[in-house]
Amino acid sequence: MFYAMNRFKIIKGEEQAFEERWKSRDSRLKELPGFVEFDLLRGPETDAYTLYASHTVWATKDDFLNWTKSEQFRAAHAGAGSSKPLYMGPPEFEGFESVQNLSNRSAA
């Protein structure tokens, strides 16, 4: 499994606009081979920003890389950054390959 994460520092007061942008976009992730799941996570707040992370799980790193080169990726990211500023700087990408996984999904 490959985990692709981006951290976003969202300007205080712009959280709702940021969340709506994500919820309303057509990510088309389910069209891609190897896509497993996606989460948008809201994290801690400071006086200046709220931290968010997008968390996408792929079967393999190659599946993720293929997503980044796909028509679906371009469509999902079209117009990013072209509206009112929401971010304090660019997203910070982190990619991880799974070494061990334990799950109890039925308990969720």
CSV table of N, CA, C and O in Angstrom, one decimal:
chain,number,residue,atom,x,y,z
A,1,MET,N,0.8,-1.2,0.0
A,1,MET,CA,0.0,0.0,0.0
A,1,MET,C,0.9,1.2,0.0
A,1,MET,O,2.0,1.2,0.6
A,2,PHE,N,0.4,2.3,-0.6
A,2,PHE,CA,1.1,3.6,-0.7
A,2,PHE,C,0.1,4.6,-0.2
A,2,PHE,O,-1.0,4.7,-0.6
A,3,TYR,N,0.6,5.5,0.7
A,3,TYR,CA,-0.1,6.5,1.4
A,3,TYR,C,0.4,7.9,0.9
A,3,TYR,O,1.6,8.2,1.1
A,4,ALA,N,-0.5,8.6,0.2
A,4,ALA,CA,-0.1,10.0,-0.3
A,4,ALA,C,-0.8,11.0,0.6
A,4,ALA,O,-2.1,11.0,0.7
A,5,MET,N,-0.1,11.9,1.2
A,5,MET,CA,-0.7,12.9,2.0
A,5,MET,C,-0.2,14.3,1.7
A,5,MET,O,1.0,14.5,1.3
A,6,ASN,N,-1.1,15.3,1.7
A,6,ASN,CA,-0.7,16.7,1.6
A,6,ASN,C,-1.2,17.4,2.8
A,6,ASN,O,-2.3,17.2,3.3
A,7,ARG,N,-0.4,18.2,3.4
A,7,ARG,CA,-0.7,19.1,4.5
A,7,ARG,C,-1.0,20.5,4.0
A,7,ARG,O,-0.2,21.0,3.2
A,8,PHE,N,-2.1,21.1,4.5
A,8,PHE,CA,-2.5,22.4,4.1
A,8,PHE,C,-2.7,23.3,5.3
A,8,PHE,O,-3.4,22.9,6.3
A,9,LYS,N,-2.1,24.4,5.3
A,9,LYS,CA,-2.3,25.4,6.4
A,9,LYS,C,-3.3,26.4,5.8
A,9,LYS,O,-3.0,27.2,4.9
A,10,ILE,N,-4.5,26.4,6.4
A,10,ILE,CA,-5.6,27.2,5.9
A,10,ILE,C,-5.8,28.4,6.8
A,10,ILE,O,-5.9,28.3,8.0
A,11,ILE,N,-5.8,29.5,6.1
A,11,ILE,CA,-6.0,30.8,6.8
A,11,ILE,C,-7.2,30.8,7.7
A,11,ILE,O,-8.3,30.4,7.3
A,12,LYS,N,-7.1,31.2,9.0
A,12,LYS,CA,-8.2,31.3,9.9
A,12,LYS,C,-9.4,32.0,9.3
A,12,LYS,O,-9.2,33.0,8.6
A,13,GLY,N,-10.5,31.4,9.4
A,13,GLY,CA,-11.7,32.0,8.9
A,13,GLY,C,-12.1,31.5,7.5
A,13,GLY,O,-13.2,31.7,7.0
A,14,GLU,N,-11.2,30.7,6.8
A,14,GLU,CA,-11.4,30.2,5.5
A,14,GLU,C,-11.6,28.7,5.5
A,14,GLU,O,-11.7,28.1,4.4
A,15,GLU,N,-11.8,28.1,6.7
A,15,GLU,CA,-12.0,26.7,6.8
A,15,GLU,C,-13.2,26.2,6.0
A,15,GLU,O,-13.1,25.2,5.3
A,16,GLN,N,-14.3,26.8,6.1
A,16,GLN,CA,-15.6,26.4,5.5
A,16,GLN,C,-15.4,26.4,3.9
A,16,GLN,O,-15.8,25.5,3.2
A,17,ALA,N,-14.8,27.5,3.4
A,17,ALA,CA,-14.6,27.6,2.0
A,17,ALA,C,-13.7,26.5,1.5
A,17,ALA,O,-13.9,25.9,0.4
A,18,PHE,N,-12.6,26.2,2.3
A,18,PHE,CA,-11.7,25.1,1.9
A,18,PHE,C,-12.4,23.8,1.8
A,18,PHE,O,-12.3,23.0,0.9
A,19,GLU,N,-13.2,23.5,2.9
A,19,GLU,CA,-13.9,22.2,3.0
A,19,GLU,C,-14.9,22.1,1.8
A,19,GLU,O,-15.0,21.0,1.2
A,20,GLU,N,-15.6,23.2,1.5
A,20,GLU,CA,-16.6,23.1,0.5
A,20,GLU,C,-15.9,22.9,-0.9
A,20,GLU,O,-16.5,22.2,-1.8
A,21,ARG,N,-14.8,23.5,-1.1
A,21,ARG,CA,-14.1,23.3,-2.4
A,21,ARG,C,-13.7,21.8,-2.6
A,21,ARG,O,-13.9,21.3,-3.6
A,22,TRP,N,-13.3,21.2,-1.5
A,22,TRP,CA,-13.0,19.7,-1.6
A,22,TRP,C,-14.2,18.9,-1.8
A,22,TRP,O,-14.2,18.0,-2.6
A,23,LYS,N,-15.3,19.2,-1.0
A,23,LYS,CA,-16.5,18.4,-1.1
A,23,LYS,C,-17.2,18.5,-2.4
A,23,LYS,O,-17.9,17.6,-2.9
A,24,SER,N,-17.1,19.7,-3.1
A,24,SER,CA,-17.8,19.9,-4.3
A,24,SER,C,-17.0,19.5,-5.6
A,24,SER,O,-17.6,19.5,-6.7
A,25,ARG,N,-15.8,19.2,-5.5
A,25,ARG,CA,-15.0,18.9,-6.7
A,25,ARG,C,-15.2,17.5,-7.1
A,25,ARG,O,-15.5,16.6,-6.2
A,26,ASP,N,-15.1,17.2,-8.3
A,26,ASP,CA,-15.2,15.9,-8.9
A,26,ASP,C,-13.8,15.2,-9.0
A,26,ASP,O,-13.1,15.4,-10.0
A,27,SER,N,-13.4,14.5,-8.0
A,27,SER,CA,-12.1,14.0,-7.9
A,27,SER,C,-11.8,12.9,-8.9
A,27,SER,O,-10.7,12.7,-9.4
A,28,ARG,N,-12.8,12.1,-9.2
A,28,ARG,CA,-12.7,11.0,-10.2
A,28,ARG,C,-11.7,9.9,-9.7
A,28,ARG,O,-11.3,9.1,-10.5
A,29,LEU,N,-11.4,9.9,-8.4
A,29,LEU,CA,-10.4,8.9,-7.9
A,29,LEU,C,-10.9,7.5,-8.2
A,29,LEU,O,-10.1,6.6,-8.5
A,30,LYS,N,-12.2,7.2,-8.0
A,30,LYS,CA,-12.7,5.9,-8.2
A,30,LYS,C,-12.5,5.3,-9.6
A,30,LYS,O,-12.6,4.1,-9.8
A,31,GLU,N,-12.2,6.2,-10.5
A,31,GLU,CA,-12.0,5.7,-11.9
A,31,GLU,C,-10.6,5.1,-12.1
A,31,GLU,O,-10.3,4.5,-13.1
A,32,LEU,N,-9.7,5.3,-11.1
A,32,LEU,CA,-8.3,4.9,-11.3
A,32,LEU,C,-8.0,3.6,-10.7
A,32,LEU,O,-8.4,3.3,-9.6
A,33,PRO,N,-7.3,2.7,-11.5
A,33,PRO,CA,-6.8,1.4,-10.9
A,33,PRO,C,-5.9,1.7,-9.7
A,33,PRO,O,-5.1,2.6,-9.7
A,34,GLY,N,-6.2,0.9,-8.7
A,34,GLY,CA,-5.3,1.0,-7.5
A,34,GLY,C,-5.8,1.9,-6.4
A,34,GLY,O,-5.3,1.9,-5.3
A,35,PHE,N,-6.8,2.7,-6.7
A,35,PHE,CA,-7.3,3.6,-5.7
A,35,PHE,C,-8.0,2.8,-4.6
A,35,PHE,O,-8.8,2.0,-4.9
A,36,VAL,N,-7.7,3.1,-3.3
A,36,VAL,CA,-8.4,2.4,-2.2
A,36,VAL,C,-9.3,3.3,-1.4
A,36,VAL,O,-10.5,3.0,-1.3
A,37,GLU,N,-8.8,4.5,-0.9
A,37,GLU,CA,-9.7,5.4,-0.2
A,37,GLU,C,-9.1,6.7,0.0
A,37,GLU,O,-7.9,6.9,-0.3
A,38,PHE,N,-9.9,7.7,0.3
A,38,PHE,CA,-9.5,9.1,0.5
A,38,PHE,C,-10.2,9.6,1.8
A,38,PHE,O,-11.3,9.3,2.0
A,39,ASP,N,-9.4,10.5,2.5
A,39,ASP,CA,-10.0,11.2,3.6
A,39,ASP,C,-9.4,12.6,3.6
A,39,ASP,O,-8.2,12.8,3.3
A,40,LEU,N,-10.3,13.6,3.9
A,40,LEU,CA,-9.8,14.9,4.2
A,40,LEU,C,-9.9,15.1,5.7
A,40,LEU,O,-11.0,14.9,6.3
A,41,LEU,N,-8.8,15.4,6.3
A,41,LEU,CA,-8.7,15.5,7.8
A,41,LEU,C,-8.5,16.9,8.2
A,41,LEU,O,-7.7,17.6,7.7
A,42,ARG,N,-9.2,17.3,9.3
A,42,ARG,CA,-9.1,18.6,9.9
A,42,ARG,C,-8.3,18.4,11.2
A,42,ARG,O,-8.6,17.6,12.0
A,43,GLY,N,-7.2,19.2,11.3
A,43,GLY,CA,-6.3,19.0,12.5
A,43,GLY,C,-6.3,20.2,13.4
A,43,GLY,O,-7.3,20.9,13.5
A,44,PRO,N,-5.2,20.4,14.1
A,44,PRO,CA,-5.1,21.4,15.1
A,44,PRO,C,-5.2,22.8,14.5
A,44,PRO,O,-4.9,23.0,13.4
A,45,GLU,N,-5.6,23.8,15.4
A,45,GLU,CA,-5.6,25.2,15.0
A,45,GLU,C,-4.6,26.0,15.7
A,45,GLU,O,-4.3,25.7,16.9
A,46,THR,N,-4.1,27.0,15.1
A,46,THR,CA,-3.3,28.0,15.7
A,46,THR,C,-4.0,29.3,15.6
A,46,THR,O,-5.1,29.4,15.1
A,47,ASP,N,-3.4,30.4,16.1
A,47,ASP,CA,-4.0,31.7,15.9
A,47,ASP,C,-4.1,32.1,14.4
A,47,ASP,O,-4.9,32.9,14.1
A,48,ALA,N,-3.2,31.6,13.6
A,48,ALA,CA,-3.1,32.0,12.2
A,48,ALA,C,-3.8,31.1,11.2
A,48,ALA,O,-4.2,31.5,10.1
A,49,TYR,N,-3.8,29.8,11.5
A,49,TYR,CA,-4.3,28.8,10.5
A,49,TYR,C,-4.9,27.5,11.2
A,49,TYR,O,-4.7,27.3,12.4
A,50,THR,N,-5.6,26.8,10.4
A,50,THR,CA,-6.0,25.4,10.7
A,50,THR,C,-5.3,24.5,9.8
A,50,THR,O,-5.3,24.7,8.6
A,51,LEU,N,-4.8,23.4,10.4
A,51,LEU,CA,-4.1,22.4,9.6
A,51,LEU,C,-5.1,21.4,9.1
A,51,LEU,O,-5.9,20.9,9.8
A,52,TYR,N,-4.9,21.0,7.8
A,52,TYR,CA,-5.7,20.0,7.2
A,52,TYR,C,-4.7,19.0,6.5
A,52,TYR,O,-3.6,19.4,6.2
A,53,ALA,N,-5.2,17.8,6.3
A,53,ALA,CA,-4.4,16.8,5.5
A,53,ALA,C,-5.3,16.0,4.6
A,53,ALA,O,-6.4,15.6,5.0
A,54,SER,N,-4.9,15.9,3.4
A,54,SER,CA,-5.6,15.0,2.5
A,54,SER,C,-4.8,13.7,2.6
A,54,SER,O,-3.6,13.7,2.6
A,55,HIS,N,-5.5,12.6,2.6
A,55,HIS,CA,-4.9,11.3,2.9
A,55,HIS,C,-5.5,10.3,1.9
A,55,HIS,O,-6.7,10.0,1.9
A,56,THR,N,-4.7,9.9,0.9
A,56,THR,CA,-5.2,8.9,-0.1
A,56,THR,C,-4.4,7.6,0.0
A,56,THR,O,-3.2,7.7,0.1
A,57,VAL,N,-5.1,6.5,-0.1
A,57,VAL,CA,-4.4,5.2,-0.1
A,57,VAL,C,-4.5,4.6,-1.4
A,57,VAL,O,-5.6,4.6,-2.1
A,58,TRP,N,-3.4,4.1,-1.9
A,58,TRP,CA,-3.3,3.4,-3.2
A,58,TRP,C,-2.7,2.0,-3.0
A,58,TRP,O,-2.0,1.7,-2.1
A,59,ALA,N,-3.1,1.1,-3.9
A,59,ALA,CA,-2.6,-0.3,-3.8
A,59,ALA,C,-1.0,-0.3,-4.0
A,59,ALA,O,-0.4,-1.0,-3.2
A,60,THR,N,-0.5,0.6,-4.9
A,60,THR,CA,0.9,0.6,-5.1
A,60,THR,C,1.4,2.1,-5.3
A,60,THR,O,0.6,2.9,-5.7
A,61,LYS,N,2.7,2.3,-5.1
A,61,LYS,CA,3.2,3.6,-5.5
A,61,LYS,C,3.0,3.9,-7.0
A,61,LYS,O,2.7,5.1,-7.3
A,62,ASP,N,3.2,2.9,-7.8
A,62,ASP,CA,3.0,3.2,-9.2
A,62,ASP,C,1.5,3.6,-9.5
A,62,ASP,O,1.3,4.4,-10.4
A,63,ASP,N,0.6,3.0,-8.8
A,63,ASP,CA,-0.8,3.5,-9.0
A,63,ASP,C,-1.0,4.9,-8.7
A,63,ASP,O,-1.7,5.7,-9.4
A,64,PHE,N,-0.4,5.4,-7.6
A,64,PHE,CA,-0.4,6.8,-7.3
A,64,PHE,C,0.3,7.6,-8.3
A,64,PHE,O,-0.3,8.7,-8.8
A,65,LEU,N,1.4,7.2,-8.8
A,65,LEU,CA,2.2,8.0,-9.8
A,65,LEU,C,1.3,8.1,-11.1
A,65,LEU,O,1.3,9.1,-11.8
A,66,ASN,N,0.7,7.0,-11.5
A,66,ASN,CA,-0.2,7.0,-12.6
A,66,ASN,C,-1.3,8.0,-12.5
A,66,ASN,O,-1.7,8.7,-13.4
A,67,TRP,N,-1.9,8.1,-11.3
A,67,TRP,CA,-2.9,9.1,-11.0
A,67,TRP,C,-2.4,10.5,-11.2
A,67,TRP,O,-3.1,11.3,-11.8
A,68,THR,N,-1.2,10.8,-10.8
A,68,THR,CA,-0.6,12.2,-11.0
A,68,THR,C,-0.4,12.5,-12.4
A,68,THR,O,-0.2,13.7,-12.8
A,69,LYS,N,-0.4,11.5,-13.3
A,69,LYS,CA,-0.2,11.8,-14.7
A,69,LYS,C,-1.5,11.6,-15.5
A,69,LYS,O,-1.5,11.7,-16.8
A,70,SER,N,-2.6,11.4,-14.9
A,70,SER,CA,-3.9,11.1,-15.5
A,70,SER,C,-4.7,12.4,-15.9
A,70,SER,O,-4.5,13.4,-15.3
A,71,GLU,N,-5.6,12.1,-16.8
A,71,GLU,CA,-6.6,13.1,-17.2
A,71,GLU,C,-7.5,13.5,-15.9
A,71,GLU,O,-7.8,14.6,-15.7
A,72,GLN,N,-7.8,12.5,-15.1
A,72,GLN,CA,-8.6,12.7,-13.9
A,72,GLN,C,-7.9,13.6,-12.9
A,72,GLN,O,-8.5,14.5,-12.3
A,73,PHE,N,-6.6,13.5,-12.8
A,73,PHE,CA,-5.8,14.3,-11.9
A,73,PHE,C,-5.8,15.8,-12.4
A,73,PHE,O,-6.1,16.7,-11.6
A,74,ARG,N,-5.6,16.0,-13.7
A,74,ARG,CA,-5.7,17.3,-14.3
A,74,ARG,C,-7.0,18.0,-14.1
A,74,ARG,O,-7.2,19.1,-13.7
A,75,ALA,N,-8.1,17.2,-14.3
A,75,ALA,CA,-9.5,17.7,-14.1
A,75,ALA,C,-9.8,18.0,-12.7
A,75,ALA,O,-10.4,19.1,-12.4
A,76,ALA,N,-9.3,17.2,-11.7
A,76,ALA,CA,-9.6,17.4,-10.3
A,76,ALA,C,-8.8,18.7,-9.8
A,76,ALA,O,-9.3,19.3,-8.8
A,77,HIS,N,-7.7,19.0,-10.4
A,77,HIS,CA,-6.9,20.1,-9.9
A,77,HIS,C,-7.0,21.4,-10.8
A,77,HIS,O,-6.3,22.4,-10.6
A,78,ALA,N,-7.9,21.3,-11.8
A,78,ALA,CA,-8.1,22.5,-12.7
A,78,ALA,C,-8.6,23.7,-11.8
A,78,ALA,O,-9.5,23.5,-11.0
A,79,GLY,N,-8.0,24.8,-12.0
A,79,GLY,CA,-8.4,26.0,-11.3
A,79,GLY,C,-7.9,26.1,-9.9
A,79,GLY,O,-8.3,27.0,-9.2
A,80,ALA,N,-7.1,25.2,-9.4
A,80,ALA,CA,-6.6,25.2,-8.0
A,80,ALA,C,-5.8,26.5,-7.9
A,80,ALA,O,-4.9,26.8,-8.7
A,81,GLY,N,-6.0,27.2,-6.9
A,81,GLY,CA,-5.3,28.5,-6.6
A,81,GLY,C,-5.7,29.7,-7.4
A,81,GLY,O,-5.1,30.7,-7.3
A,82,SER,N,-6.8,29.5,-8.2
A,82,SER,CA,-7.2,30.7,-9.0
A,82,SER,C,-8.3,31.5,-8.3
A,82,SER,O,-8.7,32.5,-8.9
A,83,SER,N,-8.7,31.1,-7.1
A,83,SER,CA,-9.8,31.9,-6.5
A,83,SER,C,-9.2,32.6,-5.2
A,83,SER,O,-8.0,32.6,-5.0
A,84,LYS,N,-10.0,33.0,-4.3
A,84,LYS,CA,-9.6,33.7,-3.1
A,84,LYS,C,-8.6,32.9,-2.4
A,84,LYS,O,-8.7,31.7,-2.2
A,85,PRO,N,-7.5,33.5,-1.9
A,85,PRO,CA,-6.5,32.8,-1.2
A,85,PRO,C,-7.0,32.1,0.1
A,85,PRO,O,-7.7,32.8,0.9
A,86,LEU,N,-6.7,30.9,0.2
A,86,LEU,CA,-7.2,30.1,1.4
A,86,LEU,C,-6.0,29.6,2.2
A,86,LEU,O,-6.1,29.2,3.3
A,87,TYR,N,-4.8,29.4,1.5
A,87,TYR,CA,-3.7,28.7,2.0
A,87,TYR,C,-2.6,29.7,2.5
A,87,TYR,O,-2.4,30.7,1.9
A,88,MET,N,-1.9,29.2,3.5
A,88,MET,CA,-0.7,29.9,4.0
A,88,MET,C,0.5,29.1,3.4
A,88,MET,O,1.0,28.1,4.0
A,89,GLY,N,0.8,29.4,2.2
A,89,GLY,CA,1.9,28.6,1.5
A,89,GLY,C,1.4,27.4,0.8
A,89,GLY,O,0.2,27.1,0.9
A,90,PRO,N,2.2,26.8,0.0
A,90,PRO,CA,1.8,25.6,-0.8
A,90,PRO,C,1.6,24.4,0.1
A,90,PRO,O,2.1,24.3,1.2
A,91,PRO,N,0.9,23.4,-0.4
A,91,PRO,CA,0.7,22.1,0.3
A,91,PRO,C,2.1,21.4,0.5
A,91,PRO,O,3.0,21.6,-0.3
A,92,GLU,N,2.2,20.7,1.6
A,92,GLU,CA,3.4,19.9,1.8
A,92,GLU,C,3.1,18.4,1.6
A,92,GLU,O,2.3,17.8,2.3
A,93,PHE,N,3.7,17.9,0.5
A,93,PHE,CA,3.4,16.4,0.2
A,93,PHE,C,4.3,15.5,1.0
A,93,PHE,O,5.5,15.8,1.3
A,94,GLU,N,3.7,14.4,1.4
A,94,GLU,CA,4.4,13.3,2.1
A,94,GLU,C,3.9,12.0,1.5
A,94,GLU,O,2.7,11.8,1.4
A,95,GLY,N,4.8,11.1,1.1
A,95,GLY,CA,4.4,9.8,0.5
A,95,GLY,C,5.1,8.7,1.3
A,95,GLY,O,6.2,8.8,1.6
A,96,PHE,N,4.3,7.7,1.6
A,96,PHE,CA,4.8,6.6,2.5
A,96,PHE,C,4.4,5.2,1.9
A,96,PHE,O,3.2,5.1,1.4
A,97,GLU,N,5.3,4.3,1.9
A,97,GLU,CA,5.0,2.9,1.6
A,97,GLU,C,4.7,2.1,2.9
A,97,GLU,O,5.5,2.3,3.8
A,98,SER,N,3.7,1.3,2.9
A,98,SER,CA,3.3,0.6,4.1
A,98,SER,C,4.3,-0.5,4.4
A,98,SER,O,4.8,-1.3,3.5
A,99,VAL,N,4.7,-0.6,5.6
A,99,VAL,CA,5.6,-1.7,6.1
A,99,VAL,C,4.8,-2.7,6.9
A,99,VAL,O,5.1,-3.9,6.9
A,100,GLN,N,3.8,-2.2,7.6
A,100,GLN,CA,2.9,-3.0,8.4
A,100,GLN,C,1.6,-2.4,8.5
A,100,GLN,O,1.5,-1.1,8.5
A,101,ASN,N,0.5,-3.2,8.4
A,101,ASN,CA,-0.8,-2.6,8.5
A,101,ASN,C,-1.7,-3.5,9.4
A,101,ASN,O,-1.7,-4.7,9.2
A,102,LEU,N,-2.4,-2.9,10.4
A,102,LEU,CA,-3.3,-3.6,11.2
A,102,LEU,C,-4.6,-2.9,11.0
A,102,LEU,O,-4.7,-1.7,11.0
A,103,SER,N,-5.7,-3.6,10.9
A,103,SER,CA,-7.0,-3.0,10.7
A,103,SER,C,-8.1,-3.7,11.5
A,103,SER,O,-8.1,-4.9,11.7
A,104,ASN,N,-9.1,-2.9,11.9
A,104,ASN,CA,-10.3,-3.4,12.5
A,104,ASN,C,-11.4,-2.5,12.0
A,104,ASN,O,-12.2,-1.9,12.8
A,105,ARG,N,-11.5,-2.5,10.7
A,105,ARG,CA,-12.6,-1.6,10.0
A,105,ARG,C,-14.0,-2.0,10.5
A,105,ARG,O,-14.8,-1.1,10.5
A,106,SER,N,-14.2,-3.2,10.8
A,106,SER,CA,-15.6,-3.5,11.2
A,106,SER,C,-16.0,-2.9,12.5
A,106,SER,O,-17.2,-2.7,12.8
A,107,ALA,N,-15.0,-2.4,13.3
A,107,ALA,CA,-15.3,-1.7,14.6
A,107,ALA,C,-15.6,-0.3,14.4
A,107,ALA,O,-16.1,0.4,15.3
A,108,ALA,N,-15.4,0.3,13.2
A,108,ALA,CA,-15.6,1.7,13.0
A,108,ALA,C,-17.0,2.1,12.8
A,108,ALA,O,-17.9,1.4,12.5
